[in-house]
C-alpha cells in the first residue's frame, strides 16, 4: 500500500489503524477459513524459504502431490526475491485519484463505463505506466520486527502443529 500511495502512515501506526494488515498475514487464521470448505489433505504447503533454497525439489514435490508427471522440468531462479512495484509521487497522485473514481463507480456504476468511453486506451496505458516509480519503502525497524515476531508467535505455533511443518525460522 505504501508503494502504490494508499498508505502514508508509519508502519506501527498503519498496523494499529488497519488490522487488515495483520489479518492477511495470519496464515493460521487464513487457513482455518479454507478448512471450512476443504479438508487439510487437499492442501500442499510451500515455504518461500524452501523455494529459495531448493526450487527444483519444491517443484518436484508439488508435482508429486498433484499426481502429475513433471518430466525433466528444470527450475532456475536468477534471484530469490519477492518483487513488487514501487510508485513515485506522480503515481501516488494518480492512485489517489483512482481511489476517488472507484468510490464514484461504486455509487454510480455508469460512471466507469462513461469514463472508459471518454479516456482513450493509449492514455490509460500511459497513466498505468506512470504508477510504477522508484520510491523505496522504508526499512522495518528492529522494534517493529520484534513486535511482529511476538504477535505471530502463537499463531505460527498453531499453524506449525496443524500443517506438520517446522516454522522456527519465522521466529528469528
mmCIF file of C-alpha atoms in Angstrom:
data_model
loop_
_atom_site.group_PDB
_atom_site.id
_atom_site.type_symbol
_atom_site.label_atom_id
_atom_site.label_comp_id
_atom_site.label_asym_id
_atom_site.label_seq_id
_atom_site.Cartn_x
_atom_site.Cartn_y
_atom_site.Cartn_z
ATOM 1 C CA UNK A 1 0.000 0.000 0.000
ATOM 2 C CA UNK A 2 2.944 2.331 0.601
ATOM 3 C CA UNK A 3 4.270 1.557 -2.872
ATOM 4 C CA UNK A 4 1.003 2.413 -4.569
ATOM 5 C CA UNK A 5 0.376 5.521 -2.493
ATOM 6 C CA UNK A 6 -2.530 4.161 -0.453
ATOM 7 C CA UNK A 7 -0.733 4.174 2.912
ATOM 8 C CA UNK A 8 1.011 7.239 4.286
ATOM 9 C CA UNK A 9 1.264 6.277 7.965
ATOM 10 C CA UNK A 10 4.299 4.803 9.652
ATOM 11 C CA UNK A 11 4.473 1.017 9.939
ATOM 12 C CA UNK A 12 3.188 0.591 13.510
ATOM 13 C CA UNK A 13 0.529 3.299 13.141
ATOM 14 C CA UNK A 14 -0.745 1.631 9.970
ATOM 15 C CA UNK A 15 -0.996 -1.735 11.790
ATOM 16 C CA UNK A 16 -2.900 -0.176 14.676
ATOM 17 C CA UNK A 17 -5.248 1.793 12.409
ATOM 18 C CA UNK A 18 -5.946 -1.068 9.998
ATOM 19 C CA UNK A 19 -5.959 -4.602 11.483
ATOM 20 C CA UNK A 20 -6.358 -5.964 7.938
ATOM 21 C CA UNK A 21 -2.565 -5.832 7.553
ATOM 22 C CA UNK A 22 -2.106 -8.296 10.415
ATOM 23 C CA UNK A 23 -5.123 -10.424 9.467
ATOM 24 C CA UNK A 24 -3.917 -11.146 5.930
ATOM 25 C CA UNK A 25 -0.533 -12.186 7.301
ATOM 26 C CA UNK A 26 -2.068 -14.566 9.820
ATOM 27 C CA UNK A 27 -1.642 -17.767 7.810
ATOM 28 C CA UNK A 28 -3.172 -19.862 10.564
ATOM 29 C CA UNK A 29 -6.326 -17.745 10.610
ATOM 30 C CA UNK A 30 -6.470 -17.721 6.812
ATOM 31 C CA UNK A 31 -6.103 -21.493 6.641
ATOM 32 C CA UNK A 32 -8.872 -22.036 9.199
ATOM 33 C CA UNK A 33 -11.260 -20.218 6.857
ATOM 34 C CA UNK A 34 -10.349 -22.546 3.976
ATOM 35 C CA UNK A 35 -10.705 -25.620 6.175
ATOM 36 C CA UNK A 36 -14.405 -24.807 6.500
ATOM 37 C CA UNK A 37 -14.658 -25.859 2.842
ATOM 38 C CA UNK A 38 -11.758 -28.216 2.097
ATOM 39 C CA UNK A 39 -10.009 -30.979 4.088
ATOM 40 C CA UNK A 40 -6.419 -30.359 5.179
ATOM 41 C CA UNK A 41 -5.170 -33.184 2.948
ATOM 42 C CA UNK A 42 -6.184 -31.165 -0.132
ATOM 43 C CA UNK A 43 -3.523 -28.533 0.636
ATOM 44 C CA UNK A 44 0.182 -28.588 -0.158
ATOM 45 C CA UNK A 45 2.219 -26.056 1.774
ATOM 46 C CA UNK A 46 5.360 -24.475 0.356
ATOM 47 C CA UNK A 47 7.534 -22.133 2.356
ATOM 48 C CA UNK A 48 9.115 -19.286 0.414
ATOM 49 C CA UNK A 49 12.396 -20.076 2.168
ATOM 50 C CA UNK A 50 12.313 -23.634 0.779
ATOM 51 C CA UNK A 51 11.550 -22.342 -2.710
ATOM 52 C CA UNK A 52 14.601 -20.072 -2.483
ATOM 53 C CA UNK A 53 16.877 -22.844 -1.195
ATOM 54 C CA UNK A 54 15.834 -25.690 -3.490
ATOM 55 C CA UNK A 55 13.243 -24.715 -6.111
ATOM 56 C CA UNK A 56 13.641 -27.910 -8.139
ATOM 57 C CA UNK A 57 12.869 -30.106 -5.116
ATOM 58 C CA UNK A 58 9.842 -27.976 -4.248
ATOM 59 C CA UNK A 59 8.509 -28.210 -7.803
ATOM 60 C CA UNK A 60 9.046 -31.990 -7.837
ATOM 61 C CA UNK A 61 7.190 -32.239 -4.519
ATOM 62 C CA UNK A 62 4.333 -30.163 -5.950
ATOM 63 C CA UNK A 63 4.116 -32.430 -8.994
ATOM 64 C CA UNK A 64 4.076 -35.484 -6.759
ATOM 65 C CA UNK A 65 1.348 -34.009 -4.551
ATOM 66 C CA UNK A 66 -0.758 -33.252 -7.633
ATOM 67 C CA UNK A 67 -0.091 -36.686 -9.091
ATOM 68 C CA UNK A 68 1.294 -35.347 -12.355
ATOM 69 C CA UNK A 69 4.453 -36.245 -14.200
ATOM 70 C CA UNK A 70 6.805 -33.286 -14.056
ATOM 71 C CA UNK A 71 9.178 -34.893 -16.530
ATOM 72 C CA UNK A 72 12.537 -33.252 -16.555
ATOM 73 C CA UNK A 73 11.324 -29.765 -15.722
ATOM 74 C CA UNK A 74 14.192 -27.543 -14.707
ATOM 75 C CA UNK A 75 13.739 -24.547 -12.472
ATOM 76 C CA UNK A 76 16.313 -21.798 -12.390
ATOM 77 C CA UNK A 77 15.942 -18.704 -10.274
ATOM 78 C CA UNK A 78 18.329 -15.877 -11.024
ATOM 79 C CA UNK A 79 17.408 -14.017 -7.899
ATOM 80 C CA UNK A 80 15.380 -15.214 -4.960
ATOM 81 C CA UNK A 81 13.223 -12.290 -4.022
ATOM 82 C CA UNK A 82 9.645 -11.252 -3.814
ATOM 83 C CA UNK A 83 9.417 -8.459 -6.385
ATOM 84 C CA UNK A 84 6.826 -5.709 -6.254
ATOM 85 C CA UNK A 85 6.305 -2.341 -7.796
ATOM 86 C CA UNK A 86 7.395 0.916 -6.254
ATOM 87 C CA UNK A 87 5.383 4.002 -7.089
ATOM 88 C CA UNK A 88 6.728 7.552 -7.481
ATOM 89 C CA UNK A 89 4.994 10.783 -6.473
ATOM 90 C CA UNK A 90 3.093 11.099 -9.775
ATOM 91 C CA UNK A 91 1.876 7.518 -9.456
ATOM 92 C CA UNK A 92 0.748 8.123 -5.877
ATOM 93 C CA UNK A 93 -1.345 11.084 -7.015
ATOM 94 C CA UNK A 94 -2.814 9.019 -9.838
ATOM 95 C CA UNK A 95 -3.610 6.211 -7.377
ATOM 96 C CA UNK A 96 -5.385 8.660 -5.055
ATOM 97 C CA UNK A 97 -7.413 9.973 -7.976
ATOM 98 C CA UNK A 98 -8.161 6.378 -8.968
ATOM 99 C CA UNK A 99 -9.487 5.618 -5.470
ATOM 100 C CA UNK A 100 -11.812 8.614 -5.696
ATOM 101 C CA UNK A 101 -13.012 7.476 -9.109
ATOM 102 C CA UNK A 102 -13.530 3.937 -7.788
ATOM 103 C CA UNK A 103 -15.703 5.313 -4.973
ATOM 104 C CA UNK A 104 -17.782 7.128 -7.585
ATOM 105 C CA UNK A 105 -18.175 3.983 -9.665
ATOM 106 C CA UNK A 106 -19.487 2.081 -6.662
ATOM 107 C CA UNK A 107 -22.267 4.597 -6.111
ATOM 108 C CA UNK A 108 -22.692 5.368 -9.835
ATOM 109 C CA UNK A 109 -21.699 2.256 -11.885
ATOM 110 C CA UNK A 110 -22.429 4.013 -15.183
ATOM 111 C CA UNK A 111 -19.622 6.477 -14.380
ATOM 112 C CA UNK A 112 -16.937 3.835 -15.073
ATOM 113 C CA UNK A 113 -18.488 2.963 -18.425
ATOM 114 C CA UNK A 114 -18.684 6.632 -19.367
ATOM 115 C CA UNK A 115 -15.099 7.224 -18.267
ATOM 116 C CA UNK A 116 -13.807 4.283 -20.319
ATOM 117 C CA UNK A 117 -15.566 5.591 -23.398
ATOM 118 C CA UNK A 118 -14.102 9.098 -22.910
ATOM 119 C CA UNK A 119 -10.488 8.250 -21.991
ATOM 120 C CA UNK A 120 -8.610 6.620 -24.896
ATOM 121 C CA UNK A 121 -6.818 3.319 -24.273
ATOM 122 C CA UNK A 122 -3.441 4.909 -25.101
ATOM 123 C CA UNK A 123 -3.965 7.493 -22.318
ATOM 124 C CA UNK A 124 -4.965 4.740 -19.869
ATOM 125 C CA UNK A 125 -1.753 2.847 -20.764
ATOM 126 C CA UNK A 126 0.406 5.927 -20.115
ATOM 127 C CA UNK A 127 -1.353 6.565 -16.790
ATOM 128 C CA UNK A 128 -0.778 2.954 -15.712
ATOM 129 C CA UNK A 129 2.904 3.116 -16.679
ATOM 130 C CA UNK A 130 3.406 6.257 -14.566
ATOM 131 C CA UNK A 131 2.146 4.412 -11.492
ATOM 132 C CA UNK A 132 5.384 2.404 -11.385
ATOM 133 C CA UNK A 133 8.124 4.551 -9.895
ATOM 134 C CA UNK A 134 11.240 4.228 -7.779
ATOM 135 C CA UNK A 135 10.272 5.391 -4.293
ATOM 136 C CA UNK A 136 11.736 2.899 -1.798
ATOM 137 C CA UNK A 137 9.694 1.506 1.078
ATOM 138 C CA UNK A 138 11.326 2.401 4.416
ATOM 139 C CA UNK A 139 13.144 -0.448 6.135
ATOM 140 C CA UNK A 140 11.401 -2.087 9.072
ATOM 141 C CA UNK A 141 12.803 -1.162 12.474
ATOM 142 C CA UNK A 142 14.024 -3.849 14.871
ATOM 143 C CA UNK A 143 11.275 -2.805 17.278
ATOM 144 C CA UNK A 144 8.605 -3.400 14.613
ATOM 145 C CA UNK A 145 10.208 -6.709 13.645
ATOM 146 C CA UNK A 146 10.183 -7.839 17.287
ATOM 147 C CA UNK A 147 6.539 -6.773 17.570
ATOM 148 C CA UNK A 148 5.576 -8.905 14.552
ATOM 149 C CA UNK A 149 7.521 -11.937 15.795
ATOM 150 C CA UNK A 150 5.762 -11.734 19.144
ATOM 151 C CA UNK A 151 2.350 -11.030 17.597
ATOM 152 C CA UNK A 152 2.552 -14.070 15.309
ATOM 153 C CA UNK A 153 4.366 -16.422 17.733
ATOM 154 C CA UNK A 154 1.262 -18.285 18.970
ATOM 155 C CA UNK A 155 -0.453 -18.193 15.584
ATOM 156 C CA UNK A 156 2.623 -19.669 13.901
ATOM 157 C CA UNK A 157 2.878 -22.402 16.539
ATOM 158 C CA UNK A 158 -0.756 -23.299 15.860
ATOM 159 C CA UNK A 159 -0.069 -23.322 12.122
ATOM 160 C CA UNK A 160 3.033 -25.460 12.633
ATOM 161 C CA UNK A 161 1.000 -28.014 14.609
ATOM 162 C CA UNK A 162 -1.804 -28.032 12.079
ATOM 163 C CA UNK A 163 0.263 -28.491 8.923
ATOM 164 C CA UNK A 164 3.123 -30.502 10.439
ATOM 165 C CA UNK A 165 5.814 -28.214 9.039
ATOM 166 C CA UNK A 166 8.505 -26.683 11.275
ATOM 167 C CA UNK A 167 8.299 -22.877 11.234
ATOM 168 C CA UNK A 168 11.006 -21.977 13.729
ATOM 169 C CA UNK A 169 12.786 -19.926 11.030
ATOM 170 C CA UNK A 170 9.908 -17.459 11.231
ATOM 171 C CA UNK A 171 10.705 -16.750 14.877
ATOM 172 C CA UNK A 172 14.210 -15.410 14.241
#
